[in-house]
Coordinates of C-alpha atoms in Angstrom, one line a residue:
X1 CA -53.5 143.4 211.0
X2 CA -55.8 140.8 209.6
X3 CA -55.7 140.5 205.8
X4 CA -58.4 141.3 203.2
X5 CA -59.5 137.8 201.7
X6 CA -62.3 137.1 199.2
X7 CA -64.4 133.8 199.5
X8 CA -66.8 132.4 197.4
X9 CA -69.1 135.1 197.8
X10 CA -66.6 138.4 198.7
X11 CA -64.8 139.5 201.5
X12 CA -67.1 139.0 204.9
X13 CA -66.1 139.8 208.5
X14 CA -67.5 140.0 211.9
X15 CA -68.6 143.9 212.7
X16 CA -66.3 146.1 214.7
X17 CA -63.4 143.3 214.3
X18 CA -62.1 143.1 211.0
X19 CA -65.2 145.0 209.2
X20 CA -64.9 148.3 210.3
X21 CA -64.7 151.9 208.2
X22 CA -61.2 151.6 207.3
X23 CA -61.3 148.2 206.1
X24 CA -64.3 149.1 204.0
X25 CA -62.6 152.3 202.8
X26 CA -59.5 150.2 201.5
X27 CA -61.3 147.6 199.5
X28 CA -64.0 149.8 198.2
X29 CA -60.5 152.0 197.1
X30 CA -59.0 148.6 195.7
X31 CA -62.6 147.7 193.7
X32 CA -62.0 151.6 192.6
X33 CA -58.5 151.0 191.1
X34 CA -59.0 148.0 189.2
X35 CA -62.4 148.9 187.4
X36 CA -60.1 152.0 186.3
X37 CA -57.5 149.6 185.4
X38 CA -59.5 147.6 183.2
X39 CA -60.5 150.8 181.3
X40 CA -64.2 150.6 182.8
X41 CA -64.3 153.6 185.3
X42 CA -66.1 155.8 183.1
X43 CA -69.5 153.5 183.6
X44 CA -70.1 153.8 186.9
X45 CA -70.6 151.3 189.7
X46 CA -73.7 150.6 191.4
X47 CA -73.8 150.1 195.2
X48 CA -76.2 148.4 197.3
X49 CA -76.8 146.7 201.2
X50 CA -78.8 144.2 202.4
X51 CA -80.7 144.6 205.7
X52 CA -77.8 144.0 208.2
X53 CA -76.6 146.5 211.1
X54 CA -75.0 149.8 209.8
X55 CA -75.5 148.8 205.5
X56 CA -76.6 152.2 204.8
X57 CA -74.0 154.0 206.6
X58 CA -71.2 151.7 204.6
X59 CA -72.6 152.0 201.4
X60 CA -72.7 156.1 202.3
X61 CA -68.6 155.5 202.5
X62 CA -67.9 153.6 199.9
X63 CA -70.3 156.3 197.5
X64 CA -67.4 158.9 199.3
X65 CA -64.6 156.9 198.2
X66 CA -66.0 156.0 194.7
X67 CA -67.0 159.4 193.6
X68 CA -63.4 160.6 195.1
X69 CA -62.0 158.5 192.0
X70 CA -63.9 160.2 190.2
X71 CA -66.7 157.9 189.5
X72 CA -70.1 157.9 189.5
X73 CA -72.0 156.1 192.1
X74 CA -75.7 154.5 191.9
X75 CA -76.6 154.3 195.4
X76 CA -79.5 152.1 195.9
X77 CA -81.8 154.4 198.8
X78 CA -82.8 151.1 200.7
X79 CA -81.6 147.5 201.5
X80 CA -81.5 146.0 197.8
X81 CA -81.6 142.1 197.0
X82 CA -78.4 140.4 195.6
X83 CA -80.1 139.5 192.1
X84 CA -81.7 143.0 191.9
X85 CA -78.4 144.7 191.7
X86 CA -76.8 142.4 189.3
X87 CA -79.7 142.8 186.9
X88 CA -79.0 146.6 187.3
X89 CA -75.8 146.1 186.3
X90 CA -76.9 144.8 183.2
X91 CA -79.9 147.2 182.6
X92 CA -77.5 150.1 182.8
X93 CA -74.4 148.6 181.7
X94 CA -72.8 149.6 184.7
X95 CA -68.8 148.6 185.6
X96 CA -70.1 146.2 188.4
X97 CA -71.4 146.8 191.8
X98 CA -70.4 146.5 195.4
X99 CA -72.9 144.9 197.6
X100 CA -72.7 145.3 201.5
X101 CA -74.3 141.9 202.4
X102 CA -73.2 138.7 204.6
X103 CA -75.9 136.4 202.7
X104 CA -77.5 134.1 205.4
X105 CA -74.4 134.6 207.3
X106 CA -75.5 135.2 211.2
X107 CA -76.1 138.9 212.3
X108 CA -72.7 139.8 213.9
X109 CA -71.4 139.5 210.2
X110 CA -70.9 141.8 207.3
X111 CA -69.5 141.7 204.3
X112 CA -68.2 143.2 200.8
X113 CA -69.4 141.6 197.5
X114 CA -68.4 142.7 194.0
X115 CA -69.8 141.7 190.7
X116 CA -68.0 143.3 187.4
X117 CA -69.8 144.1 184.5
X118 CA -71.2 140.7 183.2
X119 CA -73.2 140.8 186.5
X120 CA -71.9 137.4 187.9
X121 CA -70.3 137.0 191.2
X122 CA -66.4 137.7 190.3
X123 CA -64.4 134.9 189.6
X124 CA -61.0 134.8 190.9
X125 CA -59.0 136.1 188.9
X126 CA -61.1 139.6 190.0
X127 CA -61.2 138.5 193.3
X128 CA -57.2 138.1 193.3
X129 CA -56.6 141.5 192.2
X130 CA -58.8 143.3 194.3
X131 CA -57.2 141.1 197.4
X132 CA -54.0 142.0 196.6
X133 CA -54.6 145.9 195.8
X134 CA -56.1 146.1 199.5
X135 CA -53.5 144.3 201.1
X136 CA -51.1 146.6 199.8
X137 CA -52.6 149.3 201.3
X138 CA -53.9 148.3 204.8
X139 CA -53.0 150.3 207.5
X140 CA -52.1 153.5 205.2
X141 CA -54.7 156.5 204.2
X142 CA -54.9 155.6 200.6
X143 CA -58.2 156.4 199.5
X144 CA -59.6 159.1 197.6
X145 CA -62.9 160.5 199.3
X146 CA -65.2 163.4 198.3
X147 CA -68.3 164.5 200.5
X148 CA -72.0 163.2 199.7
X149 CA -72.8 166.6 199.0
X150 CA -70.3 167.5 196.9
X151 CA -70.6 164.2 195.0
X152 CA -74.3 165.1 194.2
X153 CA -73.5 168.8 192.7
X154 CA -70.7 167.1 191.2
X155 CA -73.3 164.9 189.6
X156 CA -71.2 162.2 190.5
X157 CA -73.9 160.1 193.6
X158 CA -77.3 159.4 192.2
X159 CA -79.8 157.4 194.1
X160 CA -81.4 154.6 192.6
X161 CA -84.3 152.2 193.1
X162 CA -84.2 149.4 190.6
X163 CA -87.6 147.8 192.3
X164 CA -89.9 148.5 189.4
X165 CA -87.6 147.5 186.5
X166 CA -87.1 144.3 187.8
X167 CA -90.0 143.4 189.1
X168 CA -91.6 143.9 185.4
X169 CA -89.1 141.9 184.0
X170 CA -89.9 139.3 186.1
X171 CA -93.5 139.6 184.8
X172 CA -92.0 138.5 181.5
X173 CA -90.3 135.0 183.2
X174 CA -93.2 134.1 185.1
X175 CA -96.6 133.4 184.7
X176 CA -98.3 135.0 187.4
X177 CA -101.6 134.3 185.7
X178 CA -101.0 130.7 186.7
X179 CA -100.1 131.1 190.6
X180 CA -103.4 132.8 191.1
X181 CA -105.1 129.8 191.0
X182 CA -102.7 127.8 192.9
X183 CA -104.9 129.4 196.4
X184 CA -103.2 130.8 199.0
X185 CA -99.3 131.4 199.1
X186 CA -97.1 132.0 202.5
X187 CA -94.4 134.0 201.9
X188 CA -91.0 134.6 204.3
X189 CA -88.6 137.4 203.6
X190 CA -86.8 136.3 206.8
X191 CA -86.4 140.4 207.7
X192 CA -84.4 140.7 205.1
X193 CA -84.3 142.7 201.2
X194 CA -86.6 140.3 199.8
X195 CA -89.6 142.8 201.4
X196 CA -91.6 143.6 198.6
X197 CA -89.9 141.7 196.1
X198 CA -92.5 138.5 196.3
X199 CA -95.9 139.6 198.2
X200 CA -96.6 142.4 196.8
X201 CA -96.5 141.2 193.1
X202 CA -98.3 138.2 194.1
X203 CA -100.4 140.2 195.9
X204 CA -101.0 142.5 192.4
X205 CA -101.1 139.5 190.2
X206 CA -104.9 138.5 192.6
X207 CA -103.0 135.4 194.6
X208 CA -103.9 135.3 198.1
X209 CA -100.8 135.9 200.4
X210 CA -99.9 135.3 204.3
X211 CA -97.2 136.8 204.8
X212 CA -94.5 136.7 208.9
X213 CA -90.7 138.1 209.3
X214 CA -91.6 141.0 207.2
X215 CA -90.0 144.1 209.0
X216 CA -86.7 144.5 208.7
X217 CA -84.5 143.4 211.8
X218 CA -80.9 143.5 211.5
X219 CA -81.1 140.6 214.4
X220 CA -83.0 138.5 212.4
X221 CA -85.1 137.3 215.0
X222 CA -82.3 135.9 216.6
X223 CA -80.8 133.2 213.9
X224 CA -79.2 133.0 210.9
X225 CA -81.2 134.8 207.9
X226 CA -81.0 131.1 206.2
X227 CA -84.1 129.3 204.7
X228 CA -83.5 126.1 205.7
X229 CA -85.4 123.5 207.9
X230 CA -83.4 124.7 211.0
X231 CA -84.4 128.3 210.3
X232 CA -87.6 128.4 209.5
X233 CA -89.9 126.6 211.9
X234 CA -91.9 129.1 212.7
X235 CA -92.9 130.0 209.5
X236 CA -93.2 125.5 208.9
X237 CA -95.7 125.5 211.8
X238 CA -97.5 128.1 209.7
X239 CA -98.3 126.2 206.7
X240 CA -98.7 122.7 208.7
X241 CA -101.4 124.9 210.6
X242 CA -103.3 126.5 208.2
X243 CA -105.0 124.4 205.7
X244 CA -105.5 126.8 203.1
X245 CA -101.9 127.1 202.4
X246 CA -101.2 125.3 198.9
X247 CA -97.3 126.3 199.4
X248 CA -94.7 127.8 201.6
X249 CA -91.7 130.1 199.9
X250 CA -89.2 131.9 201.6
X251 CA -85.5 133.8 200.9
X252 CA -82.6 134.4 203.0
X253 CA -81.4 138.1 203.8
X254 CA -79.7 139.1 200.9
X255 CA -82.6 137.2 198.4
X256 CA -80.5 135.0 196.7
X257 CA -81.6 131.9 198.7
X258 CA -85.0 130.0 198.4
X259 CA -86.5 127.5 200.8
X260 CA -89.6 125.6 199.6
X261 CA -92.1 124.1 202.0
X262 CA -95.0 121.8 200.5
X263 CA -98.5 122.3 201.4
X264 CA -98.7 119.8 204.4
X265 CA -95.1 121.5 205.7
X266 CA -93.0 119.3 205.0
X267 CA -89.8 121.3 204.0
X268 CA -88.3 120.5 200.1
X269 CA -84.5 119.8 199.7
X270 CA -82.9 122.6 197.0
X271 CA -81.1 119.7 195.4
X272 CA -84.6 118.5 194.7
X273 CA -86.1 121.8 193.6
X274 CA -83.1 122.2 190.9
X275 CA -84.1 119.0 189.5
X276 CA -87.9 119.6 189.3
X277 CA -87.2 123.2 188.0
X278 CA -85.1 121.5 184.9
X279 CA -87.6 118.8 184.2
X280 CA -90.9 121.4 184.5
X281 CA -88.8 123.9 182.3
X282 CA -87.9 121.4 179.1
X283 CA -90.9 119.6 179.6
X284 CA -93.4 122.0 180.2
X285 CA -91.7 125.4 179.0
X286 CA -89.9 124.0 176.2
X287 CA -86.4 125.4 177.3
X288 CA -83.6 124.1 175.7
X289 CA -79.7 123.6 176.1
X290 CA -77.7 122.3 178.9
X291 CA -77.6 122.1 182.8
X292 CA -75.1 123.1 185.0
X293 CA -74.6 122.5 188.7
X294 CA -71.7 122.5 191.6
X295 CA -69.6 119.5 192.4
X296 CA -71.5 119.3 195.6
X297 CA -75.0 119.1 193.9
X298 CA -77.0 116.0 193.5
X299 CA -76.8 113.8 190.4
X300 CA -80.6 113.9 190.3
X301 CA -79.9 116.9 188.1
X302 CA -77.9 114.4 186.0
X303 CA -80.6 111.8 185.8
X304 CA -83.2 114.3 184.8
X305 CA -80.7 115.4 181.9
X306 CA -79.8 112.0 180.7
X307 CA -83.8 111.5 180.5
X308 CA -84.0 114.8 178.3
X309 CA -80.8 114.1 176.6
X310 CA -78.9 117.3 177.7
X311 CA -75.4 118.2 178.7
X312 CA -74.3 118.8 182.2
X313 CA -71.5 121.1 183.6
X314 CA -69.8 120.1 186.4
X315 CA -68.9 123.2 188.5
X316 CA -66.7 123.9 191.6
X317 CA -68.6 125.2 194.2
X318 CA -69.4 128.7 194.3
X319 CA -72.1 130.0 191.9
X320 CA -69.5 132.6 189.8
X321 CA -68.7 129.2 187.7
X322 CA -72.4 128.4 187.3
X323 CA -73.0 132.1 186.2
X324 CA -70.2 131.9 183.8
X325 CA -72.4 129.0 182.2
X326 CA -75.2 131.6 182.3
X327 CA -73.7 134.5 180.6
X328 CA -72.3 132.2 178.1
X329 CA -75.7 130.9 177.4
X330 CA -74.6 127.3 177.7
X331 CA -77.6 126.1 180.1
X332 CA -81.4 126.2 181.1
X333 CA -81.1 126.4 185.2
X334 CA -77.8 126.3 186.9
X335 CA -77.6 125.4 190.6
X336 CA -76.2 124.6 193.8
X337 CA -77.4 122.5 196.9
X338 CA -77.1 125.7 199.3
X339 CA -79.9 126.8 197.9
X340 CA -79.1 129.2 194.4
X341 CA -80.3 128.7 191.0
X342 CA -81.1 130.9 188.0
X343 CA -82.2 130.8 184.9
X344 CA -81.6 130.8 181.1
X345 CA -82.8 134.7 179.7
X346 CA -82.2 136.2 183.4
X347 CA -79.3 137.3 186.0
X348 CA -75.7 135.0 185.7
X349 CA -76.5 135.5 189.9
X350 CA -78.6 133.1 192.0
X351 CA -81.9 134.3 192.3
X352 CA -84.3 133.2 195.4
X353 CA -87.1 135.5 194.5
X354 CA -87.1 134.3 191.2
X355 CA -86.6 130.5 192.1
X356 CA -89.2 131.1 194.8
X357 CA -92.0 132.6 191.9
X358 CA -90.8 129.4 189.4
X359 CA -91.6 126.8 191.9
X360 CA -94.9 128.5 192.7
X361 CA -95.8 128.8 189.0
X362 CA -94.4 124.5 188.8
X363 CA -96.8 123.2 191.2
X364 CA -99.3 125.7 189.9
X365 CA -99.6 124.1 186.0
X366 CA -99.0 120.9 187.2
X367 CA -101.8 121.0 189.8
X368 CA -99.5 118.9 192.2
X369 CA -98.1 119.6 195.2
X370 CA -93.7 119.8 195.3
X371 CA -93.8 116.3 197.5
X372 CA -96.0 114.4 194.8
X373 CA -93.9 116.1 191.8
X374 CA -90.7 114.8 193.3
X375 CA -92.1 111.0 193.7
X376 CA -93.5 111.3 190.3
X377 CA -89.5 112.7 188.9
X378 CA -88.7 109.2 191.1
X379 CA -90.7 107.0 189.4
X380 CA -89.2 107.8 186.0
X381 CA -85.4 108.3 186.8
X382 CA -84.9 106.6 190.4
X383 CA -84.4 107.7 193.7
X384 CA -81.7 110.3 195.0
X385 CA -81.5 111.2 198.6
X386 CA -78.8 113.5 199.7
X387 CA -77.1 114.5 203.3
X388 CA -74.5 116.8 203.8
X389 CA -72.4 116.9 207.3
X390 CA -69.8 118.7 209.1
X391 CA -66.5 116.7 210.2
X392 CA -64.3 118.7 213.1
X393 CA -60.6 118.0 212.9
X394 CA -58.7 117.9 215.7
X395 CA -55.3 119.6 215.7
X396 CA -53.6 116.3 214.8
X397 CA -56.2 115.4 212.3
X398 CA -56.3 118.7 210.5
X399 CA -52.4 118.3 210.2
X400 CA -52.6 114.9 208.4
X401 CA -55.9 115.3 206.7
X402 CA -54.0 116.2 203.6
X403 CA -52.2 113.3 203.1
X404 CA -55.8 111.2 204.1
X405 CA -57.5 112.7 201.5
X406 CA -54.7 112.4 198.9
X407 CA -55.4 108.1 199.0
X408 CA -58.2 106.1 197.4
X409 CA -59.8 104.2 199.0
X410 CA -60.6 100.9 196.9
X411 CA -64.8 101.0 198.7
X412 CA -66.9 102.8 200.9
X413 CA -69.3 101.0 202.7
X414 CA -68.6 98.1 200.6
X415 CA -68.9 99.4 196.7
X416 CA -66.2 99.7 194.8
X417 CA -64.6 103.3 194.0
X418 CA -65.7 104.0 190.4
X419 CA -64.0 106.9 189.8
X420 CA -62.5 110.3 191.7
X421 CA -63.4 113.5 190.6
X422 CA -61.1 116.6 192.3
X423 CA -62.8 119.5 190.6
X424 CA -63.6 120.8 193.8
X425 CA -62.4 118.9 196.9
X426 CA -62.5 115.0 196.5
X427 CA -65.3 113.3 195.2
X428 CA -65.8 109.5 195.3
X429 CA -68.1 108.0 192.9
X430 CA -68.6 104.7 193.2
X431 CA -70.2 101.5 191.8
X432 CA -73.4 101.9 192.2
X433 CA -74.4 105.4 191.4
X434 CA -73.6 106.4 194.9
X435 CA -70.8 109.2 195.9
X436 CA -69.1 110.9 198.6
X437 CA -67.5 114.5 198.4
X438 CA -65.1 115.7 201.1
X439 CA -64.3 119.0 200.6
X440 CA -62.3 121.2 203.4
X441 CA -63.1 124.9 205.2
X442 CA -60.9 127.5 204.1
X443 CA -61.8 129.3 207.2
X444 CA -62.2 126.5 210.1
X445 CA -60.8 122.7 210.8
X446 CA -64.0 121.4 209.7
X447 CA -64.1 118.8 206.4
X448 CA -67.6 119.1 205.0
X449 CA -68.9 115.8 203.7
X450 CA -71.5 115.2 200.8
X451 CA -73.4 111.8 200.0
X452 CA -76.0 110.5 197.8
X453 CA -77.7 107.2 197.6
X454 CA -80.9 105.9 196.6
X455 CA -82.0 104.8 200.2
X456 CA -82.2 106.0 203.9
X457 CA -80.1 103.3 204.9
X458 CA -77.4 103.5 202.3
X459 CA -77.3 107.2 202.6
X460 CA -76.0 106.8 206.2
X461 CA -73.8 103.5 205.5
X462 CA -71.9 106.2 203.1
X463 CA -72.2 109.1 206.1
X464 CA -70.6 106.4 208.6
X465 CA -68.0 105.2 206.0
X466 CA -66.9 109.1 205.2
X467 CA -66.6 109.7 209.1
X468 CA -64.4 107.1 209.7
X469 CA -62.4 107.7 206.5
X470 CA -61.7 110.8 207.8
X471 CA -61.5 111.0 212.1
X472 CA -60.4 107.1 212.2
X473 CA -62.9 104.7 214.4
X474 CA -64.3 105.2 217.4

């Protein structure tokens, strides 16, 4: 029997294989046992799905096994964005929540993610405890279960929709006043929770809206409920095509993604929208304290923060650690390259609604399009350009790749190693500003490899140089 493990983001397996009832019923048991051991049962858990195949039905079991511990359930009555929940955890000082979501994972996937109380992803240490109560009990009938109905008259299952409290505190962190002049908006739930969550408050605020992928389809239209360049072409075409389209902005299935695409079409790198975000929020917002970002994020956030005079947090990569930073109230934004930020004031969780509304209000106020704020950030700080590629081991590679990684390398592509960093995988900074990060797949013999360089041409000098540091010539 295949063993319960948590990633970065929960626990997520491929439906009818490993995520299937039982396995649900275990961890959902597990997540039961240690809120109780931690002295928290008594505040209830929140539960909540994204649009995927059979969320509903799931949630339903897990409420059953919840309120057969004896705790009260908030059941969210339909598919409910990542960032939604964990600002319900916080509204209502909940225990956590358990969210039945696979993020932009393709449709045949599903998964289980918990966030405690501080409404964060959990960090390990949670993670590790849950992991191992499951494991303990796989393959037994060790959970607690009571029936939906009984749950209600117990007054143990109520159903929730936090919608309308979070929507009007998002009326507090941005100005929709300002996006209503921008023009016309296309917005891209990519069939997934995010339905409701941007176009109809733009829509309420007087901006004009065109709006595809907006039914919910477990199927996704056939890809990977990811907002990125590959993704998204349809909805690219859309903007390129219609002239009155000041801006593009979209979310992946759970919400907690963004993608950005300018006016003209072309689509905006997240690296780049972090960076803009932290120079149009202590520049133009007057937001102050520190930054943080992953390992794997570009250092265009650092140059932006050296130009304000600001900290920066180095983070490994997962956005629990940027969160922390959050919740601690160390930093303005916090962000990662695949696509999460959030911000000072709001959720410790990555947030693509709200990153989505930010950007819109950004170009808004500074009556320039995303492309012609990013070469302006360029002329004052340099230029970053960023690539990030997968590296297949072989059986024979994968068995020596630690020892290959362990060295370092005295250049790459000619500069000199500066420095190595190993917070998270093994980054190579080098000489010039440049770097390299290698950081390997827990879950496939793939090594994924992160540069940045000033130039198109270095940027793939460093991509060639990784590649062969890692699979050998030829």
């Amino acid at each position: 029997m295949q063993r319960i493990t948590f990633g970065t983001s929960g626990w997520r397996g491929i439906l009818c294989e490993d995520f299937i009832f039982e396995n649900v019923k275990v961890v959902t048991q597990a997540i039961a046992d240690h809120v109780k051991s931690n002295g928290e049962g008594g505040k209830g858990i929140i539960v909540g799905y994204d649009s995927r195949f059979m969320g509903e039905a799931f949630a339903r079991e897990a409420a059953r096994v919840l309120t057969g511990s004896g705790i009260t359930t908030f059941l969210c009555v339909r598919d409910t964005p990542t960032p939604v929940i964990s600002f319900e955890i916080l509204r209502r000082k909940a225990a956590g929540a358990i969210n039945f979501t696979a993020s932009h994972n393709p449709p045949e996937y599903n998964g289980i993610k918990f966030s405690p109380s501080w409404g964060g992803p959990a960090l390990p240490e949670t993670t590790n405890d849950i992991e191992r109560r499951a494991n303990e009990m796989l393959g037994e009938i060790c959970y607690n279960e009571c029936s939906i109905d009984d749950a209600v008259k117990k007054g143990l299952l109520v159903e929730i929709d936090p919608m309308q409290d979070y929507l009007d505190d998002l009326a507090k962190k941005v100005d929709f006043a300002a996006i209503a002049k921008l023009g016309t908006i296309a917005v891209n739930p990519l069939y997934g929770t995010a339905r409701g969550y941007l176009a109809e408050p733009l829509k309420a605020h007087g901006v004009k809206v065109v709006q595809m992928n907006a039914n919910r389809d477990p199927y996704f239209g056939g890809f990977p409920p990811e907002p990125s360049e590959k993704y998204i072409q349809d909805f690219i075409k859309l903007v390129q095509q219609d002239p009155e389209i000041a801006l593009g902005i979209a979310t992946d299935g759970d919400a907690d993604r963004f993608g950005i695409v300018d006016g003209d079409g072309t689509f905006i790198e997240p690296n780049y929208i972090i960076a803009l975000l932290l120079d149009y929020l202590v520049r133009v917002k007057g937001v102050k304290g520190g930054v943080g970002r992953s390992v794997a994020t570009s250092h265009l956030v650092d140059a932006v923060a050296k130009m304000h005079d600001i900290k920066v947090y180095e983070t490994p990569v997962g956005f629990k650690f940027v969160g922390e930073l959050i919740a601690q109230d160390k930093i303005i934004i916090g962000g990662e390259e695949s696509a999460g930020l959030t911000i000072k004031g709001h959720v410790p969780e990555k947030d693509g609604i709200l990153a989505c509304l930010l950007v819109a209000e950004m170009v808004a106020r500074e009556g320039m399009p995303v492309k012609a704020l990013l070469e302006r950030l360029y002329s004052k700080v340099g230029r970053y350009l960023t690539k990030r590629v997968n590296l297949t081991l072989s059986p024979e590679l994968e068995e020596i790749f630690p020892e290959r990684i362990a060295a370092t390398p005295a250049s790459f592509a000619g500069e000199p190693v500066k420095e190595k960093i190993t917070v998270d995988g093994n980054k190579f900074i080098l000489q010039d500003g440049s770097w390299l990060l290698f950081r390997k797949s827990g879950t496939e013999p793939v090594v994924r490899l992160y540069c940045e360089a000033s130039s198109e041409e270095r940027l793939q000098a460093l991509v060639d140089a990784g590649r062969e540091f890692i699979l050998g010539k030829g």
